[in-house]
Coordinates of C-alpha atoms (C1' of nucleotides) in Angstrom, one line a residue:
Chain V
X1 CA 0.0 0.0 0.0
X2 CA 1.1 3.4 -1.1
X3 CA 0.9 5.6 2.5
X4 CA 1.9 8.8 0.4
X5 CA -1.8 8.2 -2.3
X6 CA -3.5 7.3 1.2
X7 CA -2.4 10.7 2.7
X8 CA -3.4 12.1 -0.8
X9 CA -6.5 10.3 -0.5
X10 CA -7.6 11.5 3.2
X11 CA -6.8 14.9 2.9
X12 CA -9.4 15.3 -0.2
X13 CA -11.5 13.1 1.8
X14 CA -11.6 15.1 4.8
X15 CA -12.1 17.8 2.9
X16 CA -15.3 16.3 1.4
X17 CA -16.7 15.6 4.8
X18 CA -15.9 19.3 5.9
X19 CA -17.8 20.4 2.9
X20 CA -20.5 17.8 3.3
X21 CA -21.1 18.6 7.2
X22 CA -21.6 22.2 6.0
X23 CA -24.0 21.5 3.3
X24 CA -26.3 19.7 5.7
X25 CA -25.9 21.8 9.1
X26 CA -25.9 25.1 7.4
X27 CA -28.6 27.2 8.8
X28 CA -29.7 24.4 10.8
X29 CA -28.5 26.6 14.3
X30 CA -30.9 29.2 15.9
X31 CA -29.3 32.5 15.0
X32 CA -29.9 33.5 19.2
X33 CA -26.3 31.5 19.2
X34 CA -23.0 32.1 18.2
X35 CA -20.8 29.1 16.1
X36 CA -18.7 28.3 19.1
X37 CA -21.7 28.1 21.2
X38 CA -23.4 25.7 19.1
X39 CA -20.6 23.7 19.4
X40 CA -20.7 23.9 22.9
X41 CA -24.4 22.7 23.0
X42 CA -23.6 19.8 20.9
X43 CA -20.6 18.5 22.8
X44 CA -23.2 18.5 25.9
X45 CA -25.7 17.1 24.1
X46 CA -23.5 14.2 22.6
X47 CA -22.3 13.6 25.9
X48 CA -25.0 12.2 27.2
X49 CA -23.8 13.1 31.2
X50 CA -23.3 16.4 32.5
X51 CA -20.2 17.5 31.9
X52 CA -18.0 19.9 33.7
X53 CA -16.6 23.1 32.2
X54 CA -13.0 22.7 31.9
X55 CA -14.2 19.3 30.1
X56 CA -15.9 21.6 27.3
X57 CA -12.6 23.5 27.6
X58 CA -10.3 20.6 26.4
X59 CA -12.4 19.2 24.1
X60 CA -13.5 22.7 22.3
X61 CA -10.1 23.9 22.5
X62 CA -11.2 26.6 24.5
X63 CA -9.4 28.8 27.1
X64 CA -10.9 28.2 30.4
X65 CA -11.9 31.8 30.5
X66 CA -13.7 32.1 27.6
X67 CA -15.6 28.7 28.4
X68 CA -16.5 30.5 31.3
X69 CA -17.8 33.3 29.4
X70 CA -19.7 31.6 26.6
X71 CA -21.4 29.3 29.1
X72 CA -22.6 32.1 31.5
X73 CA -24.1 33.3 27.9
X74 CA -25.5 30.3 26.8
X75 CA -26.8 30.2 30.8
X76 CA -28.3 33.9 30.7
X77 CA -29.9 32.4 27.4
X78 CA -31.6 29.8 30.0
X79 CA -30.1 26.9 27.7
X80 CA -28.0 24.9 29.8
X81 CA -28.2 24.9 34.0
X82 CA -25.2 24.8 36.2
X83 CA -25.4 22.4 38.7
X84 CA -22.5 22.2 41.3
X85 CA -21.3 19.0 42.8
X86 CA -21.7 18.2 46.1
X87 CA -18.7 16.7 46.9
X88 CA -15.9 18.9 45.5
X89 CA -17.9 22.1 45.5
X90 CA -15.1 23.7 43.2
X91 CA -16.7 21.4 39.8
X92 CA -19.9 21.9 37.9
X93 CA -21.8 19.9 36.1
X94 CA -23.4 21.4 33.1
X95 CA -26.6 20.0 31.0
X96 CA -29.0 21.2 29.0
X97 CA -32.0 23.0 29.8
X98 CA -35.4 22.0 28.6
X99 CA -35.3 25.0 26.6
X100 CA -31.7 24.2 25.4
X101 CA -33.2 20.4 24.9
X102 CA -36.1 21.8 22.8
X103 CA -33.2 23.6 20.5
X104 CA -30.7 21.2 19.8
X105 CA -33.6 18.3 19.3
X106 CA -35.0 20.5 16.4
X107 CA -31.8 21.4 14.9
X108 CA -31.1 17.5 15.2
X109 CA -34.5 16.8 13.1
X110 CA -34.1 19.0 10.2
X111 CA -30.1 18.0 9.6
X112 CA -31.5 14.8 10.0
X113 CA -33.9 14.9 7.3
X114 CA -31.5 16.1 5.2
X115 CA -29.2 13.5 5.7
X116 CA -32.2 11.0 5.3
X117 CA -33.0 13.0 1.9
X118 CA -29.1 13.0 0.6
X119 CA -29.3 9.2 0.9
X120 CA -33.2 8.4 -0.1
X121 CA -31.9 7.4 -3.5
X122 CA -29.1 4.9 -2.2
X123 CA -29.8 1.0 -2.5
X124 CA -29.9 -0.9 0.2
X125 CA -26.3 -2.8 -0.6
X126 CA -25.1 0.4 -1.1
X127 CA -26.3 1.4 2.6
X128 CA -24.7 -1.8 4.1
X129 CA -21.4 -0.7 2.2
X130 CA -21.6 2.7 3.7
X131 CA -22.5 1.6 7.0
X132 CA -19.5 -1.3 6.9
X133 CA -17.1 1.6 5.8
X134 CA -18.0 4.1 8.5
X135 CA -17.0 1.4 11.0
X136 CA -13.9 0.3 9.4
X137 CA -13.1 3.9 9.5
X138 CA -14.0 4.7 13.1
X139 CA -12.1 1.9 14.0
X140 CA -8.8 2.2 12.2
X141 CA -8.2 5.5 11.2
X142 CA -10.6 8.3 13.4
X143 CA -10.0 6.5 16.9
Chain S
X1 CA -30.6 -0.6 6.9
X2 CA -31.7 1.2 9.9
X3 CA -31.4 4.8 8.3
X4 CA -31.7 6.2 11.8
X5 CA -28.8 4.3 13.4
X6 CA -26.9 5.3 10.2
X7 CA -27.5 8.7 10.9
X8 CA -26.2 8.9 14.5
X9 CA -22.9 6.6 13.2
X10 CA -22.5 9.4 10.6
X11 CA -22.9 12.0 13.8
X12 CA -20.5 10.2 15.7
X13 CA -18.3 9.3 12.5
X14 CA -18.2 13.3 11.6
X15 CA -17.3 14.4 15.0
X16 CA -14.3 12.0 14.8
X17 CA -13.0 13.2 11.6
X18 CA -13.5 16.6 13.0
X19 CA -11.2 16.0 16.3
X20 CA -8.3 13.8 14.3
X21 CA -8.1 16.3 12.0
X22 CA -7.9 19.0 14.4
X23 CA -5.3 16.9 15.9
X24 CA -2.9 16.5 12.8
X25 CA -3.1 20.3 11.6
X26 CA -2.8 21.7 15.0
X27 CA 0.4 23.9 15.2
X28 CA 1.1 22.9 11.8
X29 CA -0.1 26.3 10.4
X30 CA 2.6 29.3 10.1
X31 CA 1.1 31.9 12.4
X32 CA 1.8 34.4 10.3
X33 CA -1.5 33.8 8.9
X34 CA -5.2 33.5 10.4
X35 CA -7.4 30.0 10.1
X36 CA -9.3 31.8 7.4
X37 CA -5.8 32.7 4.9
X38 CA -5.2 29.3 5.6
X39 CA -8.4 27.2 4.3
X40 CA -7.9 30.2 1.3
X41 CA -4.4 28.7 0.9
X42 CA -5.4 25.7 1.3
X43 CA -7.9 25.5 -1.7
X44 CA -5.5 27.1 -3.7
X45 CA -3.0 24.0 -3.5
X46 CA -5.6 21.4 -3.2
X47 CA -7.1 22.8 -7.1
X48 CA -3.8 22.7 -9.1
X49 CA -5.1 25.1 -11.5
X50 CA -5.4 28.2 -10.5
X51 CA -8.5 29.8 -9.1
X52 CA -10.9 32.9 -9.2
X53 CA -11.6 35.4 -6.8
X54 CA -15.7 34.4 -6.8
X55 CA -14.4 30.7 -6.7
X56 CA -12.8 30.8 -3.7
X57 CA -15.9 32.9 -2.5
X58 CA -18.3 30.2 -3.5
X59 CA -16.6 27.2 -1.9
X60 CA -15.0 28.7 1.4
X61 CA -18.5 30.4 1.9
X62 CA -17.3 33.6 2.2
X63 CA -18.5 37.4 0.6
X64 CA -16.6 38.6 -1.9
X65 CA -15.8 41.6 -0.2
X66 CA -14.4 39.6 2.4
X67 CA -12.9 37.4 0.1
X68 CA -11.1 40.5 -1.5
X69 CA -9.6 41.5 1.6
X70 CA -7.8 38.7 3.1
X71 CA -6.5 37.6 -0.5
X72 CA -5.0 41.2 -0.4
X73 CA -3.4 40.5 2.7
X74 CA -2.1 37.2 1.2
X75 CA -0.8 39.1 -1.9
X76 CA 0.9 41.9 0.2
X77 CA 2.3 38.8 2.4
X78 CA 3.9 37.5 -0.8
X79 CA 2.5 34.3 0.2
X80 CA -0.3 34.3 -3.3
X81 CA 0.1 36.2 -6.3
X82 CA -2.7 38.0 -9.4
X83 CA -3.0 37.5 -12.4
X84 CA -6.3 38.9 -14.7
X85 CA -7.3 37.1 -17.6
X86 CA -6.3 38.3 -21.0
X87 CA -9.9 37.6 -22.1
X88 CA -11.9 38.8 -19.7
X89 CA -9.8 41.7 -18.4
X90 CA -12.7 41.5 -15.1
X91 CA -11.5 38.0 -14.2
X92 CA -8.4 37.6 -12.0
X93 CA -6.4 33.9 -11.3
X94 CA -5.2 33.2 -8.3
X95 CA -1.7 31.4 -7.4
X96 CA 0.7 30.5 -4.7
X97 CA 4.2 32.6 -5.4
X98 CA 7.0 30.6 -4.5
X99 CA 6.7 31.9 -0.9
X100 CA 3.5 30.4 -0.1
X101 CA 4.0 26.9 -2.3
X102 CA 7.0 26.8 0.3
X103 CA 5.2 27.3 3.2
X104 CA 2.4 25.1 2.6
X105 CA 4.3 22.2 1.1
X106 CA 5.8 22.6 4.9
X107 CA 2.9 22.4 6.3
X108 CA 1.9 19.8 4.2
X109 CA 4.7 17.7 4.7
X110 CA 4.3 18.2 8.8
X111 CA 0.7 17.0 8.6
X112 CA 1.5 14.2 6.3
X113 CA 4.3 13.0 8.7
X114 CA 1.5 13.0 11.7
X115 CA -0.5 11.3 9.6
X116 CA 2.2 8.5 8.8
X117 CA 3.0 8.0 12.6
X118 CA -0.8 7.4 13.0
X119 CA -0.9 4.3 10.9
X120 CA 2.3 2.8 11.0
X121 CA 1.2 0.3 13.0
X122 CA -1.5 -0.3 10.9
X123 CA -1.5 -3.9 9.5
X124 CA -1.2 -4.2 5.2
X125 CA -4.8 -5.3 5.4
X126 CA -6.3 -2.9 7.6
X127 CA -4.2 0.1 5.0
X128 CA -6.4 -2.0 2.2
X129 CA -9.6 -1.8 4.5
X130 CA -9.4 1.7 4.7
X131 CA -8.5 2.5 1.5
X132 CA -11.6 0.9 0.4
X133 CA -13.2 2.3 2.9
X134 CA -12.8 5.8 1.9
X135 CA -13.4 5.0 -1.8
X136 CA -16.6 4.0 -1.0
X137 CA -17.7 6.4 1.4
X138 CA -16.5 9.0 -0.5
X139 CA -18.7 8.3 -3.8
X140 CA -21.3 7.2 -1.8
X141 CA -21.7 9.4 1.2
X142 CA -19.8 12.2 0.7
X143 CA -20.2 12.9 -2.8
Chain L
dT1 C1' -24.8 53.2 -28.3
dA2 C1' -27.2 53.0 -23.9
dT3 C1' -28.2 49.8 -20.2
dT4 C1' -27.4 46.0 -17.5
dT5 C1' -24.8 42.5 -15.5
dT6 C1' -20.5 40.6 -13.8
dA7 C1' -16.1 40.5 -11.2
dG8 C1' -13.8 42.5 -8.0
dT9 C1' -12.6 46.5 -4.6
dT10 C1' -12.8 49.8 -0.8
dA11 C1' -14.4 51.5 3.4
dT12 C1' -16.7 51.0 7.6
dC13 C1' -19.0 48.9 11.4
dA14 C1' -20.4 45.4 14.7
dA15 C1' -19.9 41.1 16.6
dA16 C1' -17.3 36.9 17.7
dT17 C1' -13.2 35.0 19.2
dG18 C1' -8.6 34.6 21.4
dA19 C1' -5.3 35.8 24.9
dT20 C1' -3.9 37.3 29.3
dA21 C1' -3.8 39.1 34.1
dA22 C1' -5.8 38.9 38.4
dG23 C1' -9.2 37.2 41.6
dT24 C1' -12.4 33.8 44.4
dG25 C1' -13.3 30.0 47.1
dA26 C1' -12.8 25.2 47.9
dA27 C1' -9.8 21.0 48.4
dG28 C1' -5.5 18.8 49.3
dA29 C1' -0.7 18.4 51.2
dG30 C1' 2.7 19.3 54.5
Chain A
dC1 C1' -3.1 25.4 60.4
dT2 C1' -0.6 27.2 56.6
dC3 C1' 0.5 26.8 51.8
dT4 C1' -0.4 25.2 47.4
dT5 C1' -3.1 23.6 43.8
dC6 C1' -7.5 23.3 41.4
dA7 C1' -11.8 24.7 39.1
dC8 C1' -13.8 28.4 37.7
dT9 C1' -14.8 33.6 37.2
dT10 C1' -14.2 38.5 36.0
dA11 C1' -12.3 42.1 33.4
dT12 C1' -10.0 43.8 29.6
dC13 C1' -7.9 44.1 25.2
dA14 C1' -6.5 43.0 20.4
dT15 C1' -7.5 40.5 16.5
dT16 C1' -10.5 38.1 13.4
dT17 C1' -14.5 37.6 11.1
dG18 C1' -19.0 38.8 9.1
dA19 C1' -22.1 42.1 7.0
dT20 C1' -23.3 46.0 4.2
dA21 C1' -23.1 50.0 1.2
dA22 C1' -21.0 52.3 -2.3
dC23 C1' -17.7 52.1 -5.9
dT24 C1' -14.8 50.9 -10.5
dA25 C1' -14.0 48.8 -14.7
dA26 C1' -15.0 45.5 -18.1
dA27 C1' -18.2 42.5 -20.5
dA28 C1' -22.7 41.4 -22.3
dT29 C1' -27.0 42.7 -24.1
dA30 C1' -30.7 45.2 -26.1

DNA sequence: TATTTTAGTTATCAAATGATAAGTGAAGAG
DNA sequence: CTCTTCACTTATCATTTGATAACTAAAATA
């Protein structure tokens, strides 16, 4: 196997999924929130546990002060809740709101239906390739 | 085919590709220039021909007036250089100067490197897997 | 030739983001 | 009981990015 073609190879395919993501989230987020927030909601929403702020920080590759900051917005928004933890009362916890729920469950629908639209025409072999490939990939290359 | 569960393994599956490729081209930018110059330079190298103004607009999904002004700060850091058409004296192509092919194939050559540690323990048959793999996703999914 | 459209520019403004310094209060270590 | 570390906050500032209006010059079209 040629490494230097399968370089060649990922860097055109990740640019395909960068341009694919985009086609079908695009307009998808409420306009009350900022990009970096909306990643923010989805990293709490994929996560299904609360999860703490410096947690949001690492992951979003975000300064611990301007987590802070966009999470006391997304809070004065009343789309997450803080919760402290009552055994190390220096940690939060932080989940979404119903509110913030309600939000992130409809963006979730409509970039859903897209997806389910972009692949309404694919055959069902076709769908099992996909599906087979997505795990080899997860597996073996995106770990 | 469960077209739900596909979707959330294509959630998941995105949000991988995301963070491993966050992980490789971390750093490996010159910070002479902002994330936005870079995906400009970026497209410049990945379409060997050279490219328009209104083309770069398109497919970075920016306004041309923005578009304008950071490829002026690319020109005036010798990093891309103008050319107008000889037909259509309205048209301009855009290229890297030498400058700029240096620094991305730099850049390039950091990224690939990260990429090469990543699978070099990868078994001959798992490289195959995944080279499959990304065929097929990316003329089925990612199209 | 007059009018409209196209490709790109300039200027300006507001908002989002990134970076840093300094602070709070709680937990942990000696 | 002090000192240090940890988790997070507040304040502030510079830079980047996005959006819009007004402009130029060159096609294209009527």
């Amino acid at each position: 196997m040629d490494k230097y073609a399968l370089f060649n190879k990922w860097v055109s395919f990740t640019a395909s999924v960068h341009s694919v993501t985009h086609e079908l989230t695009k307009d998808a987020k409420s306009d009350s929130i900022t990009p970096v927030q909306y990643n923010i909601l989805e990293s709490i929403t994929v996560s299904q546990k609360p999860i703490t702020p410096s947690e949001i920080s690492d992951c979003q590759h975000l300064s611990m002060p301007n987590t802070s900051r966009e999470l006391k917005k997304l809070s004065e928004k009343n789309l997450i809740e803080k919760l402290s933890d009552t055994k190390d009362r220096r940690k939060q916890y932080i989940r979404l709101s119903n509110e913030g729920e309600a939000m992130m469950n409809e963006t979730f629908k409509l970039v859903e239906s897209r997806f389910l639209n972009r692949i309404q025409h694919t055959s069902e072999e076709d769908l099992e390739d996909i599906d087979r490939a997505l795990d080899v990939l997860q597996s073996k290359l995106f770990y």
